[in-house]
Tab-separated table of C-alpha atoms and ligand atoms in Angstrom:
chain	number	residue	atom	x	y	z
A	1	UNK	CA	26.081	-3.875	0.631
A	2	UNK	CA	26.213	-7.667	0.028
A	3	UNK	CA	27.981	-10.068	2.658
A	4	UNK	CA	28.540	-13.337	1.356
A	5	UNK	CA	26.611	-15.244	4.513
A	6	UNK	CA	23.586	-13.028	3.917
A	7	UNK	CA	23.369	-13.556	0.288
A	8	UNK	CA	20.030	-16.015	0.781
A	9	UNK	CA	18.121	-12.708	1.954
A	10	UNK	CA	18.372	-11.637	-2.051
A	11	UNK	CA	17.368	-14.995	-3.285
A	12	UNK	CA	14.494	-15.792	-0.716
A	13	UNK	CA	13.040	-12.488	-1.371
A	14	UNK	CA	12.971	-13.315	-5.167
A	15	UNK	CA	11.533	-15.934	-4.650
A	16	UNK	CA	8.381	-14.575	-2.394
A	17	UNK	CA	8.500	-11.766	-5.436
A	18	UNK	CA	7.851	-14.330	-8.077
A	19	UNK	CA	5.177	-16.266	-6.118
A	20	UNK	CA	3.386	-12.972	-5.278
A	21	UNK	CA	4.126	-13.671	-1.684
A	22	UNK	CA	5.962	-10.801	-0.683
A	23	UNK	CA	4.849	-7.893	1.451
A	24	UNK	CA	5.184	-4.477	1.095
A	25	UNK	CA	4.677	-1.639	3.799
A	26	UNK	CA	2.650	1.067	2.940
A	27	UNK	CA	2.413	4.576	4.317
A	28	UNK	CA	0.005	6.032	6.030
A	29	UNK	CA	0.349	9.798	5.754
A	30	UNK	CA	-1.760	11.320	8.083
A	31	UNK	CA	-3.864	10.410	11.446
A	32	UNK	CA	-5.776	6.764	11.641
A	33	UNK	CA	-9.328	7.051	10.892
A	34	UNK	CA	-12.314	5.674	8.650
A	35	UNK	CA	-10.389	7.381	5.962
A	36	UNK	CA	-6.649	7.943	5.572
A	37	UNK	CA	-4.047	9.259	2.893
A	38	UNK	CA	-1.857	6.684	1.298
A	39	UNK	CA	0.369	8.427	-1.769
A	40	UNK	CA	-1.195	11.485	-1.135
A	41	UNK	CA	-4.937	10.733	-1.821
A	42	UNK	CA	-7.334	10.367	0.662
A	43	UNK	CA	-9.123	6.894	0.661
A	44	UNK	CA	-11.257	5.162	2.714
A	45	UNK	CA	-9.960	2.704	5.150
A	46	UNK	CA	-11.589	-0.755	5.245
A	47	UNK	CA	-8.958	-2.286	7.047
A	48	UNK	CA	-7.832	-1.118	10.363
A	49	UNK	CA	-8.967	-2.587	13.580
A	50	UNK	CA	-9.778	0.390	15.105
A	51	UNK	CA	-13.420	-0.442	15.487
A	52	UNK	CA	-14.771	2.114	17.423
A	53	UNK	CA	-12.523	5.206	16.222
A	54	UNK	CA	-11.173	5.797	19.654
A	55	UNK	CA	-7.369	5.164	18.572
A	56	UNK	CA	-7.786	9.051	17.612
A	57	UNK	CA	-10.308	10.415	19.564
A	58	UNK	CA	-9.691	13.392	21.245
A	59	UNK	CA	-10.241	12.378	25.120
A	60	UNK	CA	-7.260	9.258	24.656
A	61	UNK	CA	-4.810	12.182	23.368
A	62	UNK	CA	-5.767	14.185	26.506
A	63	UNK	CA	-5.765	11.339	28.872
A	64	UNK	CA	-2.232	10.362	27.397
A	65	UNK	CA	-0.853	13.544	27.129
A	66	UNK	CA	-1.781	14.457	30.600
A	67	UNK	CA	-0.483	11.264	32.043
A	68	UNK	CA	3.052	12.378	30.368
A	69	UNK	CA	3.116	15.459	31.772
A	70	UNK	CA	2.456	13.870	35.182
A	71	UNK	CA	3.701	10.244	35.499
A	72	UNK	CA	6.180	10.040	33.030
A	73	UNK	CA	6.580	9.010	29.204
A	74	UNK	CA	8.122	5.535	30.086
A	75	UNK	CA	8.024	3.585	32.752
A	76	UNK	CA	11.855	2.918	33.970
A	77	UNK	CA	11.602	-0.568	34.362
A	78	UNK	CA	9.876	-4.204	33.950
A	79	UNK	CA	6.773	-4.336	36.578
A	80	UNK	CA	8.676	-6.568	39.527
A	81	UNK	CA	11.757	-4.078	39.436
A	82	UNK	CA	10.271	-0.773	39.836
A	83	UNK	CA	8.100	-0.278	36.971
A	84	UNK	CA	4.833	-1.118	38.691
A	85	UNK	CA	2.795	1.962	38.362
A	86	UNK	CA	-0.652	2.672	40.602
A	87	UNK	CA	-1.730	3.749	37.122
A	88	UNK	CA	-1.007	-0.105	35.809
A	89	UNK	CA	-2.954	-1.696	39.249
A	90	UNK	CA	-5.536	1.086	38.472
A	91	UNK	CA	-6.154	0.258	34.146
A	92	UNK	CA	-5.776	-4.219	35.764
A	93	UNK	CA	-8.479	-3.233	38.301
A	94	UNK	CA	-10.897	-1.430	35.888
A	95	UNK	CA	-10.167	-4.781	33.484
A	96	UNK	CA	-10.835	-6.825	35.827
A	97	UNK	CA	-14.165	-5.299	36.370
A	98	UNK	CA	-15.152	-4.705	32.687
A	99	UNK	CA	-14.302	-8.450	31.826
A	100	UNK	CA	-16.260	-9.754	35.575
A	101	UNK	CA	-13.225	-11.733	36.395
A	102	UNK	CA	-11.140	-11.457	39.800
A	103	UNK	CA	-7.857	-9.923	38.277
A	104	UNK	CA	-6.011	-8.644	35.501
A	105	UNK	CA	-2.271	-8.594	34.439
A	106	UNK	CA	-1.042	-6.208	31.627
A	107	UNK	CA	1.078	-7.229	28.861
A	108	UNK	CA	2.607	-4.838	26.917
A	109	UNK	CA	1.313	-6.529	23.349
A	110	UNK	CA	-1.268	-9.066	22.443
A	111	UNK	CA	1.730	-10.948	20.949
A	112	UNK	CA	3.510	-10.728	24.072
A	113	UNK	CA	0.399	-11.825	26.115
A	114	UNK	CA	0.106	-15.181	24.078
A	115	UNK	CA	3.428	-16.056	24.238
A	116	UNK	CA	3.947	-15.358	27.696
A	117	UNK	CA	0.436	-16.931	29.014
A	118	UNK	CA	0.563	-20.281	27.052
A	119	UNK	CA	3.990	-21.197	27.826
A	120	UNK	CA	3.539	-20.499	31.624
A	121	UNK	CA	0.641	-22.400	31.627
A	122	UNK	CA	1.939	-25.688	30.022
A	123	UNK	CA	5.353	-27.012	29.274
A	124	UNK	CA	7.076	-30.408	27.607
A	125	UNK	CA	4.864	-33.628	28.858
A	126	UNK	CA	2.156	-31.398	28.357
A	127	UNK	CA	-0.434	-31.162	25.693
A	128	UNK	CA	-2.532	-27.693	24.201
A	129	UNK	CA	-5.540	-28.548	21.701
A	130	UNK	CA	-5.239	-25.453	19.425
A	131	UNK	CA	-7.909	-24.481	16.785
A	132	UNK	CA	-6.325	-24.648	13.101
A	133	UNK	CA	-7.532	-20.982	12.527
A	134	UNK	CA	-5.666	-19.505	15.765
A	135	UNK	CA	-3.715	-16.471	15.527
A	136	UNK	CA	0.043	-16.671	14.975
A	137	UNK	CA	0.661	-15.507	18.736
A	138	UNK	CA	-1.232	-18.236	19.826
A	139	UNK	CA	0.778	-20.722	18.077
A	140	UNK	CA	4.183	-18.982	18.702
A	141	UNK	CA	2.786	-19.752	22.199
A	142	UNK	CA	2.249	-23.233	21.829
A	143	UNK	CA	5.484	-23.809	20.363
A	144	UNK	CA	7.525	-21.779	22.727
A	145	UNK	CA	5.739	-23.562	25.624
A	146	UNK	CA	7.566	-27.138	24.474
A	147	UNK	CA	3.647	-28.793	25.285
A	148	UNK	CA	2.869	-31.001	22.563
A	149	UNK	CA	0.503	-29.077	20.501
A	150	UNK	CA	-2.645	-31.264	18.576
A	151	UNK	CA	-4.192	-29.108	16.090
A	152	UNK	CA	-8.040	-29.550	15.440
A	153	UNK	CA	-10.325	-28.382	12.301
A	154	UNK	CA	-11.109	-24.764	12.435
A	155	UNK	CA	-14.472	-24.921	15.535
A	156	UNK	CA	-14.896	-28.932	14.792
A	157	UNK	CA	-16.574	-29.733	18.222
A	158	UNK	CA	-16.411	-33.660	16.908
A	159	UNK	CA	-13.014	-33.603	16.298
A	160	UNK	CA	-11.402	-31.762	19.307
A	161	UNK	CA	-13.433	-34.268	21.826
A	162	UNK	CA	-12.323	-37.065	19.720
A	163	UNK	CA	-8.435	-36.216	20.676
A	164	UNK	CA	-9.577	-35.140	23.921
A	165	UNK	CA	-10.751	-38.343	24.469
A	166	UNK	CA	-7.526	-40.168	23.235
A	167	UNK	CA	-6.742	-42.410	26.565
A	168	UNK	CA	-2.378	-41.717	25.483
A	169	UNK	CA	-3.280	-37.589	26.315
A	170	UNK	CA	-4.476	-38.236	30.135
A	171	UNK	CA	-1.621	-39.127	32.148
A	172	UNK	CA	-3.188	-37.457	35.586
A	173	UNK	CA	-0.223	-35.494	36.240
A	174	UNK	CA	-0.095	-33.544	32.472
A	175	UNK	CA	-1.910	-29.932	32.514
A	176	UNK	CA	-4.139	-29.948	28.982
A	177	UNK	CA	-4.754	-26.379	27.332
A	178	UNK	CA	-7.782	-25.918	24.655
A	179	UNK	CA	-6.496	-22.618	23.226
A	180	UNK	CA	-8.791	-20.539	20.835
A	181	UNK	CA	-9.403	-17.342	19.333
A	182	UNK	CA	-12.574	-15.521	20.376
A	183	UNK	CA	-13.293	-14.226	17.344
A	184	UNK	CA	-11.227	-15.408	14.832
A	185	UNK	CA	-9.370	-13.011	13.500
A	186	UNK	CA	-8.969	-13.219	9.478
A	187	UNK	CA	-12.851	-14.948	9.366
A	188	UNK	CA	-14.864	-12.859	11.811
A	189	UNK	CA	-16.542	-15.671	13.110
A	190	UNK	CA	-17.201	-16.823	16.506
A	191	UNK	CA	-15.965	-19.786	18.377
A	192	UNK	CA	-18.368	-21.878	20.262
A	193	UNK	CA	-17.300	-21.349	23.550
A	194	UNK	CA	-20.616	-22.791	25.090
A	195	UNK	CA	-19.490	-26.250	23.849
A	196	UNK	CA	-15.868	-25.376	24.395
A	197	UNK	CA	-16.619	-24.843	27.941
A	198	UNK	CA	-18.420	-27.893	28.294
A	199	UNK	CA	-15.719	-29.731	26.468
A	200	UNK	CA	-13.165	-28.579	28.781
A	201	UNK	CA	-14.832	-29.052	32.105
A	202	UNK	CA	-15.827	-33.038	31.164
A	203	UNK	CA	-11.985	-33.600	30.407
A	204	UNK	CA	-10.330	-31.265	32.967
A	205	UNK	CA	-9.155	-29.205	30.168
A	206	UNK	CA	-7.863	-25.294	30.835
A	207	UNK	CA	-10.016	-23.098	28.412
A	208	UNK	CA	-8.053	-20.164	27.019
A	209	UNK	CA	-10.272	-17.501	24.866
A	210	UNK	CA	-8.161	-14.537	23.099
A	211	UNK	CA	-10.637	-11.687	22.956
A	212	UNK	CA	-7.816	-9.557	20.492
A	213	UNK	CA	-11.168	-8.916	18.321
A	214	UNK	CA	-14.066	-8.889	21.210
A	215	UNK	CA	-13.314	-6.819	23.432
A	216	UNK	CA	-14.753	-3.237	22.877
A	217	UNK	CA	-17.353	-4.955	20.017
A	218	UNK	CA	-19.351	-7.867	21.641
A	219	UNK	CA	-21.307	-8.488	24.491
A	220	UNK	CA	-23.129	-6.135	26.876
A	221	UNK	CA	-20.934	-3.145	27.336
A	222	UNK	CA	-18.653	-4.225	24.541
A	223	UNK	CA	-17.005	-6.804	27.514
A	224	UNK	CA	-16.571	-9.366	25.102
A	225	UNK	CA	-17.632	-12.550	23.375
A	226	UNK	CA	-17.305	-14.956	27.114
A	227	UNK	CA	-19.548	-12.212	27.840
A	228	UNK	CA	-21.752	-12.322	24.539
A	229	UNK	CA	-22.285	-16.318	25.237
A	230	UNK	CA	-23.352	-15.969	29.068
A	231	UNK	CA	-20.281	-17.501	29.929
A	232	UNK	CA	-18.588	-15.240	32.568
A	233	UNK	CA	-17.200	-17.347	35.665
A	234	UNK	CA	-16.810	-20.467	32.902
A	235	UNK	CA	-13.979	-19.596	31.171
A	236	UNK	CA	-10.878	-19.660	33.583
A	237	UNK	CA	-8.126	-17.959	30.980
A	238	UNK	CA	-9.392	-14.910	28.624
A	239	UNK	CA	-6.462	-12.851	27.042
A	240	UNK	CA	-7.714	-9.780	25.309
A	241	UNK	CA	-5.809	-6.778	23.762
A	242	UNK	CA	-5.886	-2.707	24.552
A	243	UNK	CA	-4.504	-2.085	20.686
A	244	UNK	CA	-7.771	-3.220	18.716
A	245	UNK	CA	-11.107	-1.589	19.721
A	246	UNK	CA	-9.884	0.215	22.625
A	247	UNK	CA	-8.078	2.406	20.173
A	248	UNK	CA	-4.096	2.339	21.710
A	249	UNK	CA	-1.690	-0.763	22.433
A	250	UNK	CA	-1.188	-3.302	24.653
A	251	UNK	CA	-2.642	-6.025	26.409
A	252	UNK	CA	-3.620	-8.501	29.459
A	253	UNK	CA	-4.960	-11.636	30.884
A	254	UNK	CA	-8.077	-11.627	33.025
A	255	UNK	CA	-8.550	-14.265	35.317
A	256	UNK	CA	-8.787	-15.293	38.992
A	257	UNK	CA	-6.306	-13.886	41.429
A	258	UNK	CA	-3.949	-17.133	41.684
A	259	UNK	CA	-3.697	-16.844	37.716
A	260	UNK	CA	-2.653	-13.606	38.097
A	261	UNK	CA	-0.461	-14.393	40.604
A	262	UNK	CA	1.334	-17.275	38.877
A	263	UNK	CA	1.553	-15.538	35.838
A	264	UNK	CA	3.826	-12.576	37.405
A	265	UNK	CA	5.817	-15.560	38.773
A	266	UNK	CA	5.945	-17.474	36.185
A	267	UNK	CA	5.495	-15.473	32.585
A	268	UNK	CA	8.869	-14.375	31.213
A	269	UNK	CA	7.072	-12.222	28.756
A	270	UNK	CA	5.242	-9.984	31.711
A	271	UNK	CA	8.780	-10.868	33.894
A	272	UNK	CA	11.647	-9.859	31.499
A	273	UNK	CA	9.725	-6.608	29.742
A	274	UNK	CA	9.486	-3.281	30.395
A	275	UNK	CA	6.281	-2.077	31.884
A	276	UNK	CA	3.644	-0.104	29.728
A	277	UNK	CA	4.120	3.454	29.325
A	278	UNK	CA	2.184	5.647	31.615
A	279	UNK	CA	0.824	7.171	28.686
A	280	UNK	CA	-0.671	4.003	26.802
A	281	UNK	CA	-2.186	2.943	30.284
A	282	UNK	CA	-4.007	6.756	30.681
A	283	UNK	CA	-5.493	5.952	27.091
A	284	UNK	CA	-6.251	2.655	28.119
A	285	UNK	CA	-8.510	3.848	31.037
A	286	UNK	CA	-10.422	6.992	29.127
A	287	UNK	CA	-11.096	4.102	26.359
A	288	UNK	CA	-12.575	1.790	29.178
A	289	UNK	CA	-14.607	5.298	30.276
A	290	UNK	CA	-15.751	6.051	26.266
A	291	UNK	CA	-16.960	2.741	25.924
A	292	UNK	CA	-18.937	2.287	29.587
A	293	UNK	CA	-20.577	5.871	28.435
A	294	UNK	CA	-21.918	4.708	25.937
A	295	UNK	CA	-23.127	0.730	26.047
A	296	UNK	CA	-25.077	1.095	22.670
A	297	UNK	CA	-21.447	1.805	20.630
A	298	UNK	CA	-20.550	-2.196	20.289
A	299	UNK	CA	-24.637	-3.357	19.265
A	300	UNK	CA	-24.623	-0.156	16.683
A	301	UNK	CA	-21.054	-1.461	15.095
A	302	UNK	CA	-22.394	-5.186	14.577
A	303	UNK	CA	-25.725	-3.802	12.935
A	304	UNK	CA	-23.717	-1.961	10.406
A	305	UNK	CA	-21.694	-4.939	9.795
A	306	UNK	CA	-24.576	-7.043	9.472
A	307	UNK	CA	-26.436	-4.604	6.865
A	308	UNK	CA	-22.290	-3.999	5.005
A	309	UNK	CA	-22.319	-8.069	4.773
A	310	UNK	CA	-25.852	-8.468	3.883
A	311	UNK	CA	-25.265	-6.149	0.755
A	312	UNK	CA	-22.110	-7.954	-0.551
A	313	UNK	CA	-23.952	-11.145	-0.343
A	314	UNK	CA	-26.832	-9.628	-2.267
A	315	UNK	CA	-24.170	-8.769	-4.687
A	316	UNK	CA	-23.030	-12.442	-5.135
A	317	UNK	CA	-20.077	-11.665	-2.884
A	318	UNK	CA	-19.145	-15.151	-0.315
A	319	UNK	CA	-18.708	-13.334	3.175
A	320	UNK	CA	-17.758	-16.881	4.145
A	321	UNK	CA	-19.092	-17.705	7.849
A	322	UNK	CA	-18.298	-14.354	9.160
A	323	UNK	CA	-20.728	-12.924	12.249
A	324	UNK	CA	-18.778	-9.674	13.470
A	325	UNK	CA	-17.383	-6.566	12.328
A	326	UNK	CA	-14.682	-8.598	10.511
A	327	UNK	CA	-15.688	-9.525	6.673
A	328	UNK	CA	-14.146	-11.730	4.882
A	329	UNK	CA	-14.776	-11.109	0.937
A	330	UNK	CA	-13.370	-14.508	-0.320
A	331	UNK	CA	-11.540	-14.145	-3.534
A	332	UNK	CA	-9.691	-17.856	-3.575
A	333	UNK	CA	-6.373	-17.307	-6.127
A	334	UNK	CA	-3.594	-15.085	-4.599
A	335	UNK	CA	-3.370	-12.994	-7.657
A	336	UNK	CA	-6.661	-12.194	-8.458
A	337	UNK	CA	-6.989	-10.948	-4.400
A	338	UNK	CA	-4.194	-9.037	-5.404
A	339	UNK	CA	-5.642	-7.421	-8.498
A	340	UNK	CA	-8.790	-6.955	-6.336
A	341	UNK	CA	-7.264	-4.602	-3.421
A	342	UNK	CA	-5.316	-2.431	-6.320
A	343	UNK	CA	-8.261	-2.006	-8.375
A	344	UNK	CA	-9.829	-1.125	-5.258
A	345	UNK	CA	-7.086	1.038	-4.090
A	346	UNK	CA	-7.332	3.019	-7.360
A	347	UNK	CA	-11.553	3.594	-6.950
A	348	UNK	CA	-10.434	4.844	-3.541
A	349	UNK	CA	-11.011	1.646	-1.298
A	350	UNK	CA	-8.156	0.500	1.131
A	351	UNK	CA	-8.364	-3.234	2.066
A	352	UNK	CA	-5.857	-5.994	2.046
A	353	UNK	CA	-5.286	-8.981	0.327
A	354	UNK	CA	-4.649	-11.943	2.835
A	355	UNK	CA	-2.981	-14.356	1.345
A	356	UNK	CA	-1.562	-18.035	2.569
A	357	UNK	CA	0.368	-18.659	4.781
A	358	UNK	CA	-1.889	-16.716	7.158
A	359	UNK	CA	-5.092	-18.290	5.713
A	360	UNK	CA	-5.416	-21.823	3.600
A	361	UNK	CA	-4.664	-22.053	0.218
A	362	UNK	CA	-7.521	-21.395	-1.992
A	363	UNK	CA	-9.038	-18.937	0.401
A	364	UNK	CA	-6.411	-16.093	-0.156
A	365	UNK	CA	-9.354	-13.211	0.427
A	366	UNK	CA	-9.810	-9.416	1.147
A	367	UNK	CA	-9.869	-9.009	4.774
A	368	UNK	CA	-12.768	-5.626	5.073
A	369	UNK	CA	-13.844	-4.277	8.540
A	370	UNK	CA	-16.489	-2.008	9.456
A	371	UNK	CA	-15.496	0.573	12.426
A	372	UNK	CA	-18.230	2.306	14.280
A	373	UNK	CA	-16.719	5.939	12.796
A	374	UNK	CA	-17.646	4.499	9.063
A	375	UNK	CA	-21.055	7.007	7.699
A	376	UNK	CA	-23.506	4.977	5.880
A	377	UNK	CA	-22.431	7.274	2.495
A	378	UNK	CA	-19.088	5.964	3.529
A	379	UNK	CA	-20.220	1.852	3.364
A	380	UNK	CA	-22.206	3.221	-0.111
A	381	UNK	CA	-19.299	4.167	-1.312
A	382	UNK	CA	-17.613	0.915	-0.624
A	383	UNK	CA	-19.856	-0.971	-1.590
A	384	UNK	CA	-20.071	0.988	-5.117
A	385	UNK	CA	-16.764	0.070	-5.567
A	386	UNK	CA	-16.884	-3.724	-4.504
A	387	UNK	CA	-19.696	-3.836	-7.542
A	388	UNK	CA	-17.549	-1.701	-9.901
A	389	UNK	CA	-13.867	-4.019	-9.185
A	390	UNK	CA	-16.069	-7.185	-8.718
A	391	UNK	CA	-17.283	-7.306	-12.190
A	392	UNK	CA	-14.545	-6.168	-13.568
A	393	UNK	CA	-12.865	-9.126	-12.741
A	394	UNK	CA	-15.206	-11.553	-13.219
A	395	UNK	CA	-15.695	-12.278	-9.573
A	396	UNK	CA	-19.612	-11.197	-9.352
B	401	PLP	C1	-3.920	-8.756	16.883
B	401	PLP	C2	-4.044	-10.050	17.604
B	401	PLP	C3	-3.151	-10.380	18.625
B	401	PLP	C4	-1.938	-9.550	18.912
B	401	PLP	O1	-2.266	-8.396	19.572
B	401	PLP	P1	-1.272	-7.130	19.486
B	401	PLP	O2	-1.702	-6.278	20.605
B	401	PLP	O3	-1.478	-6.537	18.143
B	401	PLP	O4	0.119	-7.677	19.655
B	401	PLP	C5	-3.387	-11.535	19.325
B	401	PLP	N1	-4.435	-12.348	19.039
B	401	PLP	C6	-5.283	-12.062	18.037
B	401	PLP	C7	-6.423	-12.990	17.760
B	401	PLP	C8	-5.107	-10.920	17.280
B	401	PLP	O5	-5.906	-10.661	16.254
C-alpha cells in the first residue's frame, strides 16, 4: 500500500538499488556455527562474531534454559524498579573480576551501552575526541551526548594531541572524553592504548576503550585488549559486550564503583530499559566459566588468525593493518566486493561485503573472521576459494 507522505521510502530505496548500496537480509536456516545453511546449502561461515563457538555450545543452552525454568524468562522491569536480579549483581561481579576493575553495570546491548555511557559522561560545553574508525554506537553516543565531538585520523597519536592541545578545548570546568574502539571493528586492528593512556592522563582527558571485539579473544584469560597492553588500573572507562565472543547478547561498563554508581544515576539507556533476561545473564556467566577453563582458547584463536592472514598475503591478498581475529580482505570498488562475496557464496564461502558508509570510500572490502570452532580443513577450504574467486576477478 502506498501513502502519499511515505512515497520517498520507494524512491530512496531506488536509489541505494542503483548505487549498489542497498542491503539485503539473508537467512540463516539452521543453528550459528563455523558453518551454516543459507538457501538450503550448507556453507561455511566467515563472518559471524562468534569467535569462540560458545553462542551454541551446549553448557550456555543448559545454563539458560535452567535459569528459565527457575528465575524467569524476562525480567519484569528496568533494574531501579524491580528488575534487579541477584543473578545481574552476580554476572556485574564476575565482570568486574574478569576485566580487574572495581565494578560492572549491565547494559542490555553494546549499542545501548555506548549510547548510554558517552552521553552520561559528557554533555553540551563539553568536548569527546573520537577516533574516525569508531563504531557507529560510539558516535550515536557522541552525538546524543550534545558534547562537541572532534574527530581525529583513524590511531593518529600526532593528530589527537595536537587538538588536545588546542588552548579554546580547556576551559577547567569542561569534562574531555577520548573515545575509541579496542579493536576496531571492520579493520581488526588494535588501538594504541599505551599512548592513549598517556595522552589522556597529561591533558586530564577520560579514556573510554570499547572492548565489543576483545573481550573473550585478547589478553591473558581472553580479559581483553586494556588487559593485552598491561594497562589494567589505567584505563578509567572500558565498555565491552556479552553478544560477541561470549557467545549470547548484551553488554556492560567496567569501571570503579563511583562510575558505576553515576552511571545507574545518570544513564537513561541502563535507567529507562528493561533489565536483561534471566536467561541471557545464566549464559553470560557459564561463558565467563568456558572461557576461565580454558585460558589457552583466546592465544589458540589469534594463532589461527595469524597463519589464515599470513596465507592470503602470500596469495597477494592486502589484509590491510589487521592484528586479530578480524581480517580485512581489501577489495577497494563497491561492486567488485560485491561480485567477490557472491562468487564466494556460490564456491561455498559466506563473508560480507562492507561497503561505505561504514568504511571509506575506496576501501569497500570483505570483512572475514576466524572463530576458534573453524578446523584447519575448514580455513583450507577458504582459502581454496579466496585463490579460485580472486583470480577470477582479477584481484590476485
Ligand atoms: C558490535 C559492536 C557494538 C554493539 O554491540 P551489540 O551488543 O551488538 O549491540 C559496539 N561496539 C563495537 C565496536 C561493536 O563492534
Amino acid at each position: 500500500m502506498t501513502h502519499r507522505a511515505t512515497g520517498f521510502l520507494d524512491t530512496f530505496l531506488g536509489v541505494l538499488r542503483q548505487k549498489n548500496l542497498h542491503r539485503d537480509l539473508r537467512t540463516i536456516q539452521g543453528p550459528q556455527g563455523p558453518w551454516v545453511e543459507v538457501d538450503g546449502r550448507r556453507v561455511l561461515n566467515l563472518c559471524s562474531n562468534n569467535y569462540l563457538g560458545l553462542a551454541s555450545h551446549p553448557q550456555l543452552a543448559e545454563a539458560a534454559a535452567t535459569a528459565a525454568r527457575t528465575w524467569a524468562c524476562g525480567s519484569g522491569a528496568s533494574r531501579l524498579v524491580c528488575g534487579n536480579m541477584a543473578l545481574h549483581e552476580l554476572l556485574e561481579r564476575r565482570l568486574a573480576d574478569f576485566k580487574r576493575t572495581e565494578a560492572a553495570l549491565l547494559y542490555s546491548s553494546g549499542y545501548a551501552a555506548n549510547l548510554g555511557i558517552i552521553s552520561a559522561l559528557v554533555g553540551r560545553g563539553d568536548f569527546v575526541f573520537s577516533d574516525a574508525f569508531n563504531h557507529a554506537s560510539i558516535i550515536d553516543g557522541c552525538r546524543l551526548s550534545q558534547a562537541e565531538v572532534i574527530p581525529f585520523p583513524h590511531n593518529d597519536m600526532a593528530a589527537l594531541e595536537e587538538r588536545l592541545l588546542d588552548g579554546s578545548r580547556s576551559s577547567p570546568r569542561a569534562r574531555r572524553l577520548i573515545a575509541v574502539d579496542g579493536v576496531f571493528s571492520m579493520d581488526g586492528d588494535l588501538a594504541p592504548l599505551p599512548q592513549l593512556a598517556e595522552l589522556a592522563e597529561r591533558y586530564e582527558a577520560m579514556l573510554m576503550v570499547d572492548e565489543a571485539h576483545a573481550t573473550g579473544v585478547l589478553g591473558p584469560e581472553g580479559r581483553g585488549v586494556v588487559a593485552h597492553f598491561g594497562l589494567e588500573g589505567n584505563v578509567p572507562i572500558i565498555m565491552g559486550t556479552l553478544s560477541k565472543a561470549l557467545g549470547g547478547f548484551g553488554a556492560f561498563a567496567a569501571g570503579s564503583l563511583q562510575l558505576r554508581e553515576y552511571l545507574v544515576n545518570t544513564s537513561r539507556s541502563f535507567i529507562f530499559s528493561t533489565a536483561l533476561p534471566p536467561p541471557v545473564v545464566a549464559s553470560a556467566l557459564a561463558a565467563l566459566d568456558l572461557l576461565q577453563a580454558d585460558p589457552g582458547l583466546p592465544g589458540r584463536l589469534q594463532e589461527k588468525a595469524r597463519l589464515f592472514r599470513a596465507r592470503l598475503g602470500e596469495m597477494g591478498y592486502d589484509t590491510m593493518s589487521s592484528a586479530t581475529q578480524i581480517i580485512p580482505v581489501l577489495v577497494g570498488k563497491i561492486d567488485m566486493a560485491l561480485e567477490m562475496s557472491h562468487r564466494l557464496l556460490e564456491e561455498g564461502v559466506l563473508t560480507v561485503a562492507i561497503r561505505p558508509p561504514t568504511v571509506p570510500q575506496g576501501t569497500s572490502r570483505l570483512r572475514v573472521t576466524v572463530t576458534a570452532t573453524h578446523s584447519q580443513e575448514d580455513l583450507d577450504f577458504a582459502l581454496e576459494a579466496f585463490r579460485k574467486v580472486g583470480r577470477r576477478v582479477g584481484l590476485i
